[in-house]
Amino acid sequence: MKKAFAKMLIVFAAALLIGAPQAAQASDLKGDLEIFSWWAGDEGPALAALIDIYKKQNPGVNVINATVTGGSGVNAKAVLKTRMLGGEPPDSFQVHAGQELIGTWVKADRMEDLTPLFKEQGWMDVFPEGLIKLIGTENGIWSVPVNIHRSNVMWYVPANLAKWGVEAPKTWDEFFAAAEKLKAQGVVPLAMAQNWTANHLWESIALASMGPDNWDALWAGKLSFDSPEVVKAWELFGKVLQYTNSDASSLSWQQATDMVLDGRAAFNIMGDWAAGYMTTTKKLMPGKGYGWVPSPGTSGEFMFLADSFGLPKGAPHRDNAIAWLKVLGSSEGSDTFNPLKGSISARKDSDLSKYNDYLKSAAKDWAGDRVVGSLAHGVAANETFMGGFASIMEMFLKSKNPQAASKACAQLAKKAGI
Amino acid sequence: MREASRDKWKAFLTLLPSMILIGVFVYGFIGNTIWTSMTDWGGVGSLALDPQKNFVGLENYVDLFTGFLGGGFRQDLVNAVYYSVMLLAGAVGLGMFIAILLDQKPKGEDVLRTIFLYPMSLSFIVSGTIWRWLLAPQGGVNVLPKYFGFEPLTFKWLSSQSAVLVFNWQDILRILVSFVAFALILTGIYMLRKDQSKAIKRLLVPGIALGAFVWLFGDIIPDALFMEEEHGFNLATLGIIMATIWQYSGYTMALYLAGFNGISQDLRDAAMLDGASQAGYYRHVAIPMLKPITISAVIILSHISLKMFDLIFAMTGPDNAATGHPALTMYLTTFRANDFAKGAAIAIVLFLIAAMFIVPYLIGQYRQRGRH
């Protein structure tokens, strides 16, 4: 009995000894930290893992996880705007890297320059130079990227395709040929969901139709939106829509992915958060349970988007927020978060052994492919254009008029200053 | 005299706080929104602490009604009109019907009344979610016939793309003028019995002239747009209309039931003695007596239909042209596209439409009181 007590004491002392240096490392930050994001549901665990790391390093801080649900941040962004306009900014908020951040908050002079933090942490060397350009302007760097997503991916279930006797298409012509076969067997060729996924599909099709050079020229204002290239993209898009499910507008993106997994549909074009959903939530093996190819006509091209966090001016707990940003940019944070979220790290030195097969292939493509920015997810254009584009899409889904849609885009681009 | 003036002074002081508050928080904000709608507040830098705003007059309104990018808003406006009309007809009609049935004092009237009124207690976001499940393409209503051995329905309640009663927005001015002519002629015919010469001079002749003018020389009236743009009653809105009627017919039922109960039993007995049938009693006695209730139900329901937001948001999401509504577009324009000026303009358009219902009613009430 006494021996057992002594053993326990020793174990206890050892635990204290081991714990002590860690306790010394932990910061003495106090107060709250409010993190504003739209990562709820399937993406929630990834965020929770990051918060765990933060809590270990800063045990004194009370983390408030303020998530507002809604795919692609539709609701969260509106809530954020009312809060910022009302003078009540969160300590740190999620925002898509690129024009969505710069065109909205940086141009409005609401963000703090993070260049000193980037220099202090040595991030100037670990993040790719091209990415830093996209999240910065000549006046500074505005956010810490936590992940890279690919938007132009086509998903399918290999076993189902074998059953139906089709192959994953490399071009849209191949897709149309396969689609006829699928239709004859009563399968929806391409699953689509509510409006924003139509924007998502459009960008992949437009990239295939006009090529990466024209795509970049479009957003640089060097190619006009009513040019024949854009009209052709809308025409192709209209043709593809004929092969989508007619109840699209009432489905969420997960439901559209489910259609593929259930065998009601053959393909789905969605960003690679769908891989996270299929791996983490649906427990499917990449390569076996589900397969992927770049969306038709875009092999060798990587359409990217990135989630990032920034530091608004007047954040109530600035020090806590900076500690949070340090966790996000660290390799530990990055390699904990991304495998769960189903995305790749923005850092060049990420530990690929932690990632699954899909993510390894994405990381390889990220390093080698031609990189272009996504429209639907905030890299290519500012929010004025994105908001207007959503209503042009609504009208197109009804009228299917490529000429009118291109002209409307041209007017919108003028208004948005592209 | 001094006593009276002191009373007036006291009354004024008592009312003053509420006058100031209403002045600031109602009229002040309406004024501010009108001002915002006439500026170019939007786009890059619109969320700055001190954003740049320039006066541009009515440009935002012109854009909404005739601009290329206003197509979504125009469809929403058309949706809202059809939606209001169907909701009024459905909720008032169904509510009145249930009220008449319950007025027969069936067994368990109290329980039935509670059941019918119950949907009112749900918030729109909850009932919207319920109805979204019920109206899913492969669920709820559509699979109901299966339980009786029939084929399931395939109607796409919330995602149908087809529309009926389609018209071209280019013709909107012509349509409006014909509408005015029609209204003039109709009131003229109605007034004919009361004041013949006035009815003919003021209503019938101008009405017929206006109608003939549109019919013969309609081409003179300018097109509202430079290209064709078709809008109609989208079948996808049917599901949303059903859900709203479900939620609000209980409310009109309660109104009518209270009204029916307020009519004295003597009057009913008298009508019956004079040989009125059940139907006749309601048709000629009870319902005409409840005209004020009908009017207030119509006004309240049309306001509800104008501010409709959460139900549509829950049932079909923010981006769905087929079921869009100006209130939703206002929110998206303002807080997603950062176009605060245009959002304000949409708000003012909605405000004016709402005023179209309430102001004539208020004036009518005021005049009536003046007569006493």
mmCIF file of N, CA and C in Angstrom, chain B residues 117-229:
data_model
loop_
_atom_site.group_PDB
_atom_site.id
_atom_site.type_symbol
_atom_site.label_atom_id
_atom_site.label_comp_id
_atom_site.label_asym_id
_atom_site.label_seq_id
_atom_site.Cartn_x
_atom_site.Cartn_y
_atom_site.Cartn_z
ATOM 1 N N LEU B 117 -54.769 27.596 -35.443
ATOM 2 C CA LEU B 117 -54.008 28.804 -35.144
ATOM 3 C C LEU B 117 -52.541 28.486 -34.862
ATOM 4 N N TYR B 118 -52.277 27.214 -34.585
ATOM 5 C CA TYR B 118 -50.949 26.815 -34.114
ATOM 6 C C TYR B 118 -49.798 27.214 -35.064
ATOM 7 N N PRO B 119 -49.942 27.029 -36.376
ATOM 8 C CA PRO B 119 -48.815 27.383 -37.263
ATOM 9 C C PRO B 119 -48.327 28.808 -37.072
ATOM 10 N N MET B 120 -49.220 29.704 -36.636
ATOM 11 C CA MET B 120 -48.831 31.098 -36.413
ATOM 12 C C MET B 120 -47.703 31.217 -35.394
ATOM 13 N N SER B 121 -47.667 30.270 -34.448
ATOM 14 C CA SER B 121 -46.701 30.402 -33.354
ATOM 15 C C SER B 121 -45.289 30.007 -33.801
ATOM 16 N N LEU B 122 -45.170 29.377 -34.960
ATOM 17 C CA LEU B 122 -43.838 29.012 -35.452
ATOM 18 C C LEU B 122 -43.201 30.217 -36.111
ATOM 19 N N SER B 123 -41.876 30.282 -36.023
ATOM 20 C CA SER B 123 -41.212 31.349 -36.758
ATOM 21 C C SER B 123 -41.083 30.905 -38.211
ATOM 22 N N PHE B 124 -40.936 31.890 -39.088
ATOM 23 C CA PHE B 124 -40.865 31.585 -40.519
ATOM 24 C C PHE B 124 -39.700 30.659 -40.839
ATOM 25 N N ILE B 125 -38.610 30.829 -40.115
ATOM 26 C CA ILE B 125 -37.425 30.037 -40.452
ATOM 27 C C ILE B 125 -37.693 28.563 -40.141
ATOM 28 N N VAL B 126 -38.486 28.300 -39.085
ATOM 29 C CA VAL B 126 -38.815 26.923 -38.740
ATOM 30 C C VAL B 126 -39.797 26.343 -39.755
ATOM 31 N N SER B 127 -40.881 27.081 -40.021
ATOM 32 C CA SER B 127 -41.860 26.539 -40.965
ATOM 33 C C SER B 127 -41.235 26.413 -42.354
ATOM 34 N N GLY B 128 -40.310 27.322 -42.679
ATOM 35 C CA GLY B 128 -39.638 27.220 -43.971
ATOM 36 C C GLY B 128 -38.845 25.929 -44.079
ATOM 37 N N THR B 129 -38.143 25.573 -43.000
ATOM 38 C CA THR B 129 -37.355 24.338 -43.026
ATOM 39 C C THR B 129 -38.260 23.114 -43.142
ATOM 40 N N ILE B 130 -39.370 23.136 -42.389
ATOM 41 C CA ILE B 130 -40.314 22.013 -42.466
ATOM 42 C C ILE B 130 -40.829 21.852 -43.891
ATOM 43 N N TRP B 131 -41.251 22.960 -44.471
ATOM 44 C CA TRP B 131 -41.835 22.888 -45.812
ATOM 45 C C TRP B 131 -40.803 22.555 -46.870
ATOM 46 N N ARG B 132 -39.580 22.945 -46.617
ATOM 47 C CA ARG B 132 -38.533 22.590 -47.576
ATOM 48 C C ARG B 132 -38.393 21.068 -47.644
ATOM 49 N N TRP B 133 -38.477 20.407 -46.477
ATOM 50 C CA TRP B 133 -38.410 18.946 -46.470
ATOM 51 C C TRP B 133 -39.636 18.345 -47.143
ATOM 52 N N LEU B 134 -40.803 18.925 -46.813
ATOM 53 C CA LEU B 134 -42.051 18.390 -47.368
ATOM 54 C C LEU B 134 -42.074 18.492 -48.880
ATOM 55 N N LEU B 135 -41.468 19.563 -49.401
ATOM 56 C CA LEU B 135 -41.575 19.815 -50.835
ATOM 57 C C LEU B 135 -40.338 19.374 -51.600
ATOM 58 N N ALA B 136 -39.445 18.662 -50.930
ATOM 59 C CA ALA B 136 -38.263 18.161 -51.630
ATOM 60 C C ALA B 136 -38.709 17.259 -52.777
ATOM 61 N N PRO B 137 -37.966 17.280 -53.887
ATOM 62 C CA PRO B 137 -38.404 16.560 -55.088
ATOM 63 C C PRO B 137 -38.722 15.091 -54.843
ATOM 64 N N GLN B 138 -37.905 14.433 -53.984
ATOM 65 C CA GLN B 138 -38.164 13.009 -53.766
ATOM 66 C C GLN B 138 -38.755 12.746 -52.385
ATOM 67 N N GLY B 139 -39.407 13.749 -51.801
ATOM 68 C CA GLY B 139 -39.896 13.530 -50.448
ATOM 69 C C GLY B 139 -41.269 14.111 -50.228
ATOM 70 N N GLY B 140 -41.742 13.976 -49.000
ATOM 71 C CA GLY B 140 -42.967 14.613 -48.523
ATOM 72 C C GLY B 140 -44.151 14.485 -49.450
ATOM 73 N N VAL B 141 -44.627 15.638 -49.886
ATOM 74 C CA VAL B 141 -45.841 15.716 -50.680
ATOM 75 C C VAL B 141 -45.766 14.826 -51.924
ATOM 76 N N ASN B 142 -44.583 14.820 -52.555
ATOM 77 C CA ASN B 142 -44.477 14.108 -53.821
ATOM 78 C C ASN B 142 -44.605 12.590 -53.687
ATOM 79 N N VAL B 143 -44.208 12.033 -52.533
ATOM 80 C CA VAL B 143 -44.310 10.578 -52.395
ATOM 81 C C VAL B 143 -45.616 10.162 -51.716
ATOM 82 N N LEU B 144 -46.424 11.150 -51.325
ATOM 83 C CA LEU B 144 -47.682 10.865 -50.647
ATOM 84 C C LEU B 144 -48.569 9.886 -51.418
ATOM 85 N N PRO B 145 -48.750 10.069 -52.726
ATOM 86 C CA PRO B 145 -49.643 9.149 -53.454
ATOM 87 C C PRO B 145 -49.197 7.696 -53.387
ATOM 88 N N LYS B 146 -47.901 7.475 -53.125
ATOM 89 C CA LYS B 146 -47.389 6.110 -53.064
ATOM 90 C C LYS B 146 -48.116 5.291 -51.987
ATOM 91 N N TYR B 147 -48.456 5.956 -50.864
ATOM 92 C CA TYR B 147 -49.103 5.243 -49.764
ATOM 93 C C TYR B 147 -50.495 4.772 -50.156
ATOM 94 N N PHE B 148 -51.055 5.355 -51.210
ATOM 95 C CA PHE B 148 -52.375 4.932 -51.667
ATOM 96 C C PHE B 148 -52.274 4.117 -52.949
ATOM 97 N N GLY B 149 -51.057 3.686 -53.246
ATOM 98 C CA GLY B 149 -50.879 2.810 -54.385
ATOM 99 C C GLY B 149 -50.792 3.510 -55.733
ATOM 100 N N PHE B 150 -50.579 4.854 -55.723
ATOM 101 C CA PHE B 150 -50.433 5.549 -56.999
ATOM 102 C C PHE B 150 -48.961 5.848 -57.287
ATOM 103 N N GLU B 151 -48.708 6.327 -58.485
ATOM 104 C CA GLU B 151 -47.360 6.765 -58.836
ATOM 105 C C GLU B 151 -47.006 8.027 -58.044
ATOM 106 N N PRO B 152 -45.753 8.192 -57.608
ATOM 107 C CA PRO B 152 -45.401 9.438 -56.913
ATOM 108 C C PRO B 152 -45.444 10.625 -57.878
ATOM 109 N N LEU B 153 -45.716 11.808 -57.309
ATOM 110 C CA LEU B 153 -45.719 13.022 -58.123
ATOM 111 C C LEU B 153 -44.276 13.385 -58.493
ATOM 112 N N THR B 154 -44.129 14.136 -59.566
ATOM 113 C CA THR B 154 -42.779 14.558 -59.937
ATOM 114 C C THR B 154 -42.676 16.069 -60.001
ATOM 115 N N PHE B 155 -43.693 16.764 -59.470
ATOM 116 C CA PHE B 155 -43.666 18.229 -59.582
ATOM 117 C C PHE B 155 -42.533 18.809 -58.747
ATOM 118 N N LYS B 156 -41.794 19.739 -59.346
ATOM 119 C CA LYS B 156 -40.674 20.360 -58.630
ATOM 120 C C LYS B 156 -41.171 21.631 -57.947
ATOM 121 N N TRP B 157 -41.610 21.465 -56.717
ATOM 122 C CA TRP B 157 -42.271 22.567 -56.012
ATOM 123 C C TRP B 157 -41.390 23.792 -55.892
ATOM 124 N N LEU B 158 -40.123 23.591 -55.572
ATOM 125 C CA LEU B 158 -39.271 24.734 -55.248
ATOM 126 C C LEU B 158 -38.220 24.992 -56.303
ATOM 127 N N SER B 159 -38.089 24.099 -57.277
ATOM 128 C CA SER B 159 -37.008 24.304 -58.237
ATOM 129 C C SER B 159 -37.493 24.270 -59.683
ATOM 130 N N SER B 160 -38.806 24.333 -59.869
ATOM 131 C CA SER B 160 -39.321 24.359 -61.249
ATOM 132 C C SER B 160 -38.804 25.600 -61.960
ATOM 133 N N GLN B 161 -38.492 25.448 -63.228
ATOM 134 C CA GLN B 161 -38.007 26.606 -63.987
ATOM 135 C C GLN B 161 -39.095 27.177 -64.890
ATOM 136 N N SER B 162 -40.253 26.521 -64.928
ATOM 137 C CA SER B 162 -41.262 27.003 -65.867
ATOM 138 C C SER B 162 -42.084 28.124 -65.250
ATOM 139 N N ALA B 163 -42.625 28.944 -66.114
ATOM 140 C CA ALA B 163 -43.403 30.096 -65.670
ATOM 141 C C ALA B 163 -44.659 30.207 -66.513
ATOM 142 N N VAL B 164 -45.724 30.724 -65.915
ATOM 143 C CA VAL B 164 -46.947 31.007 -66.672
ATOM 144 C C VAL B 164 -47.220 32.501 -66.580
ATOM 145 N N LEU B 165 -48.218 32.971 -67.334
ATOM 146 C CA LEU B 165 -48.571 34.397 -67.345
ATOM 147 C C LEU B 165 -47.344 35.258 -67.643
ATOM 148 N N VAL B 166 -46.593 34.837 -68.648
ATOM 149 C CA VAL B 166 -45.338 35.525 -68.963
ATOM 150 C C VAL B 166 -45.630 36.787 -69.769
ATOM 151 N N PHE B 167 -44.928 37.863 -69.455
ATOM 152 C CA PHE B 167 -45.046 39.065 -70.279
ATOM 153 C C PHE B 167 -43.664 39.654 -70.495
ATOM 154 N N ASN B 168 -43.590 40.559 -71.449
ATOM 155 C CA ASN B 168 -42.319 41.177 -71.790
ATOM 156 C C ASN B 168 -42.170 42.492 -71.050
ATOM 157 N N TRP B 169 -41.052 42.661 -70.343
ATOM 158 C CA TRP B 169 -40.866 43.874 -69.539
ATOM 159 C C TRP B 169 -40.826 45.130 -70.408
ATOM 160 N N GLN B 170 -40.458 44.994 -71.673
ATOM 161 C CA GLN B 170 -40.486 46.142 -72.590
ATOM 162 C C GLN B 170 -41.856 46.808 -72.605
ATOM 163 N N ASP B 171 -42.909 45.996 -72.438
ATOM 164 C CA ASP B 171 -44.275 46.504 -72.558
ATOM 165 C C ASP B 171 -44.822 47.031 -71.249
ATOM 166 N N ILE B 172 -43.973 47.148 -70.210
ATOM 167 C CA ILE B 172 -44.512 47.414 -68.873
ATOM 168 C C ILE B 172 -45.335 48.698 -68.834
ATOM 169 N N LEU B 173 -44.874 49.743 -69.561
ATOM 170 C CA LEU B 173 -45.618 51.009 -69.520
ATOM 171 C C LEU B 173 -46.992 50.847 -70.156
ATOM 172 N N ARG B 174 -47.016 50.152 -71.327
ATOM 173 C CA ARG B 174 -48.297 49.895 -72.001
ATOM 174 C C ARG B 174 -49.237 49.113 -71.081
ATOM 175 N N ILE B 175 -48.661 48.108 -70.418
ATOM 176 C CA ILE B 175 -49.489 47.281 -69.531
ATOM 177 C C ILE B 175 -50.053 48.120 -68.394
ATOM 178 N N LEU B 176 -49.208 48.989 -67.839
ATOM 179 C CA LEU B 176 -49.659 49.821 -66.718
ATOM 180 C C LEU B 176 -50.789 50.753 -67.157
ATOM 181 N N VAL B 177 -50.627 51.369 -68.347
ATOM 182 C CA VAL B 177 -51.657 52.295 -68.821
ATOM 183 C C VAL B 177 -52.964 51.531 -69.063
ATOM 184 N N SER B 178 -52.891 50.362 -69.671
ATOM 185 C CA SER B 178 -54.109 49.590 -69.897
ATOM 186 C C SER B 178 -54.760 49.248 -68.560
ATOM 187 N N PHE B 179 -53.914 48.981 -67.584
ATOM 188 C CA PHE B 179 -54.405 48.621 -66.264
ATOM 189 C C PHE B 179 -55.192 49.785 -65.659
ATOM 190 N N VAL B 180 -54.633 50.994 -65.798
ATOM 191 C CA VAL B 180 -55.309 52.185 -65.283
ATOM 192 C C VAL B 180 -56.639 52.368 -66.001
ATOM 193 N N ALA B 181 -56.629 52.218 -67.341
ATOM 194 C CA ALA B 181 -57.861 52.380 -68.130
ATOM 195 C C ALA B 181 -58.913 51.391 -67.653
ATOM 196 N N PHE B 182 -58.494 50.174 -67.455
ATOM 197 C CA PHE B 182 -59.405 49.117 -67.017
ATOM 198 C C PHE B 182 -60.014 49.469 -65.657
ATOM 199 N N ALA B 183 -59.149 49.937 -64.742
ATOM 200 C CA ALA B 183 -59.625 50.294 -63.398
ATOM 201 C C ALA B 183 -60.622 51.440 -63.478
ATOM 202 N N LEU B 184 -60.337 52.431 -64.336
ATOM 203 C CA LEU B 184 -61.230 53.586 -64.485
ATOM 204 C C LEU B 184 -62.600 53.123 -64.965
ATOM 205 N N ILE B 185 -62.612 52.276 -66.008
ATOM 206 C CA ILE B 185 -63.877 51.821 -66.579
ATOM 207 C C ILE B 185 -64.668 51.025 -65.537
ATOM 208 N N LEU B 186 -63.963 50.184 -64.807
ATOM 209 C CA LEU B 186 -64.631 49.338 -63.821
ATOM 210 C C LEU B 186 -65.285 50.186 -62.729
ATOM 211 N N THR B 187 -64.522 51.150 -62.168
ATOM 212 C CA THR B 187 -65.124 52.011 -61.138
ATOM 213 C C THR B 187 -66.249 52.833 -61.744
ATOM 214 N N GLY B 188 -66.068 53.250 -63.018
ATOM 215 C CA GLY B 188 -67.115 54.016 -63.698
ATOM 216 C C GLY B 188 -68.415 53.243 -63.724
ATOM 217 N N ILE B 189 -68.349 51.998 -64.112
ATOM 218 C CA ILE B 189 -69.556 51.164 -64.185
ATOM 219 C C ILE B 189 -70.173 51.005 -62.795
ATOM 220 N N TYR B 190 -69.303 50.859 -61.816
ATOM 221 C CA TYR B 190 -69.769 50.681 -60.439
ATOM 222 C C TYR B 190 -70.483 51.937 -59.943
ATOM 223 N N MET B 191 -69.957 53.128 -60.330
ATOM 224 C CA MET B 191 -70.498 54.410 -59.850
ATOM 225 C C MET B 191 -71.733 54.832 -60.641
ATOM 226 N N LEU B 192 -71.973 54.167 -61.773
ATOM 227 C CA LEU B 192 -73.017 54.590 -62.701
ATOM 228 C C LEU B 192 -74.363 54.770 -62.000
ATOM 229 N N ARG B 193 -74.671 53.879 -61.079
ATOM 230 C CA ARG B 193 -75.976 53.928 -60.414
ATOM 231 C C ARG B 193 -76.068 55.110 -59.452
ATOM 232 N N LYS B 194 -74.946 55.482 -58.873
ATOM 233 C CA LYS B 194 -74.963 56.518 -57.824
ATOM 234 C C LYS B 194 -75.014 57.917 -58.424
ATOM 235 N N ASP B 195 -74.116 58.185 -59.333
ATOM 236 C CA ASP B 195 -74.001 59.553 -59.865
ATOM 237 C C ASP B 195 -73.636 59.452 -61.343
ATOM 238 N N GLN B 196 -74.680 59.431 -62.171
ATOM 239 C CA GLN B 196 -74.466 59.062 -63.566
ATOM 240 C C GLN B 196 -73.534 60.008 -64.308
ATOM 241 N N SER B 197 -73.823 61.315 -64.221
ATOM 242 C CA SER B 197 -73.046 62.240 -65.055
ATOM 243 C C SER B 197 -71.590 62.281 -64.612
ATOM 244 N N LYS B 198 -71.391 62.270 -63.265
ATOM 245 C CA LYS B 198 -70.026 62.306 -62.750
ATOM 246 C C LYS B 198 -69.253 61.051 -63.184
ATOM 247 N N ALA B 199 -69.930 59.921 -63.100
ATOM 248 C CA ALA B 199 -69.273 58.656 -63.453
ATOM 249 C C ALA B 199 -68.850 58.666 -64.917
ATOM 250 N N ILE B 200 -69.748 59.164 -65.780
ATOM 251 C CA ILE B 200 -69.426 59.155 -67.212
ATOM 252 C C ILE B 200 -68.302 60.137 -67.512
ATOM 253 N N LYS B 201 -68.447 61.362 -66.954
ATOM 254 C CA LYS B 201 -67.468 62.412 -67.276
ATOM 255 C C LYS B 201 -66.077 62.096 -66.728
ATOM 256 N N ARG B 202 -66.052 61.699 -65.453
ATOM 257 C CA ARG B 202 -64.744 61.587 -64.795
ATOM 258 C C ARG B 202 -64.088 60.215 -64.983
ATOM 259 N N LEU B 203 -64.891 59.177 -65.163
ATOM 260 C CA LEU B 203 -64.300 57.837 -65.155
ATOM 261 C C LEU B 203 -64.429 57.116 -66.493
ATOM 262 N N LEU B 204 -65.666 56.989 -66.988
ATOM 263 C CA LEU B 204 -65.872 56.142 -68.172
ATOM 264 C C LEU B 204 -65.196 56.708 -69.404
ATOM 265 N N VAL B 205 -65.455 58.010 -69.670
ATOM 266 C CA VAL B 205 -64.913 58.600 -70.910
ATOM 267 C C VAL B 205 -63.378 58.577 -70.910
ATOM 268 N N PRO B 206 -62.730 59.075 -69.827
ATOM 269 C CA PRO B 206 -61.251 59.000 -69.842
ATOM 270 C C PRO B 206 -60.746 57.567 -69.916
ATOM 271 N N GLY B 207 -61.429 56.682 -69.211
ATOM 272 C CA GLY B 207 -60.999 55.277 -69.215
ATOM 273 C C GLY B 207 -61.041 54.691 -70.602
ATOM 274 N N ILE B 208 -62.175 54.895 -71.283
ATOM 275 C CA ILE B 208 -62.308 54.322 -72.629
ATOM 276 C C ILE B 208 -61.309 54.986 -73.581
ATOM 277 N N ALA B 209 -61.145 56.307 -73.443
ATOM 278 C CA ALA B 209 -60.202 57.023 -74.318
ATOM 279 C C ALA B 209 -58.785 56.478 -74.123
ATOM 280 N N LEU B 210 -58.414 56.317 -72.853
ATOM 281 C CA LEU B 210 -57.078 55.814 -72.538
ATOM 282 C C LEU B 210 -56.874 54.411 -73.114
ATOM 283 N N GLY B 211 -57.875 53.564 -72.899
ATOM 284 C CA GLY B 211 -57.797 52.192 -73.397
ATOM 285 C C GLY B 211 -57.661 52.178 -74.914
ATOM 286 N N ALA B 212 -58.479 52.996 -75.580
ATOM 287 C CA ALA B 212 -58.438 53.042 -77.050
ATOM 288 C C ALA B 212 -57.079 53.539 -77.522
ATOM 289 N N PHE B 213 -56.559 54.520 -76.805
ATOM 290 C CA PHE B 213 -55.260 55.084 -77.185
ATOM 291 C C PHE B 213 -54.162 54.010 -77.134
ATOM 292 N N VAL B 214 -54.135 53.259 -76.035
ATOM 293 C CA VAL B 214 -53.101 52.218 -75.930
ATOM 294 C C VAL B 214 -53.292 51.180 -77.019
ATOM 295 N N TRP B 215 -54.562 50.844 -77.265
ATOM 296 C CA TRP B 215 -54.861 49.800 -78.230
ATOM 297 C C TRP B 215 -54.453 50.226 -79.638
ATOM 298 N N LEU B 216 -54.733 51.525 -79.970
ATOM 299 C CA LEU B 216 -54.470 51.977 -81.343
ATOM 300 C C LEU B 216 -53.040 52.479 -81.532
ATOM 301 N N PHE B 217 -52.595 53.323 -80.594
ATOM 302 C CA PHE B 217 -51.280 53.969 -80.788
ATOM 303 C C PHE B 217 -50.271 53.525 -79.745
ATOM 304 N N GLY B 218 -50.348 52.300 -79.286
ATOM 305 C CA GLY B 218 -49.472 51.823 -78.215
ATOM 306 C C GLY B 218 -47.996 51.988 -78.540
ATOM 307 N N ASP B 219 -47.679 52.000 -79.839
ATOM 308 C CA ASP B 219 -46.267 52.064 -80.228
ATOM 309 C C ASP B 219 -45.608 53.369 -79.824
ATOM 310 N N ILE B 220 -46.425 54.420 -79.630
ATOM 311 C CA ILE B 220 -45.842 55.716 -79.260
ATOM 312 C C ILE B 220 -45.208 55.632 -77.876
ATOM 313 N N ILE B 221 -45.856 54.824 -77.002
ATOM 314 C CA ILE B 221 -45.315 54.681 -75.635
ATOM 315 C C ILE B 221 -43.965 53.976 -75.730
ATOM 316 N N PRO B 222 -42.944 54.574 -75.129
ATOM 317 C CA PRO B 222 -41.597 54.007 -75.308
ATOM 318 C C PRO B 222 -41.440 52.636 -74.634
ATOM 319 N N ASP B 223 -40.535 51.847 -75.177
ATOM 320 C CA ASP B 223 -40.185 50.574 -74.541
ATOM 321 C C ASP B 223 -39.420 50.859 -73.248
ATOM 322 N N ALA B 224 -39.635 50.028 -72.262
ATOM 323 C CA ALA B 224 -38.928 50.237 -71.002
ATOM 324 C C ALA B 224 -37.490 49.730 -71.081
ATOM 325 N N LEU B 225 -37.236 48.828 -72.023
ATOM 326 C CA LEU B 225 -35.900 48.242 -72.158
ATOM 327 C C LEU B 225 -35.529 48.233 -73.623
ATOM 328 N N PHE B 226 -34.247 48.081 -73.911
ATOM 329 C CA PHE B 226 -33.846 48.041 -75.316
ATOM 330 C C PHE B 226 -33.833 46.617 -75.855
ATOM 331 N N MET B 227 -34.098 45.664 -74.972
ATOM 332 C CA MET B 227 -34.136 44.283 -75.448
ATOM 333 C C MET B 227 -35.290 43.554 -74.756
ATOM 334 N N GLU B 228 -35.655 42.426 -75.327
ATOM 335 C CA GLU B 228 -36.740 41.665 -74.717
ATOM 336 C C GLU B 228 -36.310 41.074 -73.388
ATOM 337 N N GLU B 229 -37.196 41.082 -72.427
ATOM 338 C CA GLU B 229 -36.898 40.446 -71.157
ATOM 339 C C GLU B 229 -38.209 39.922 -70.592
#
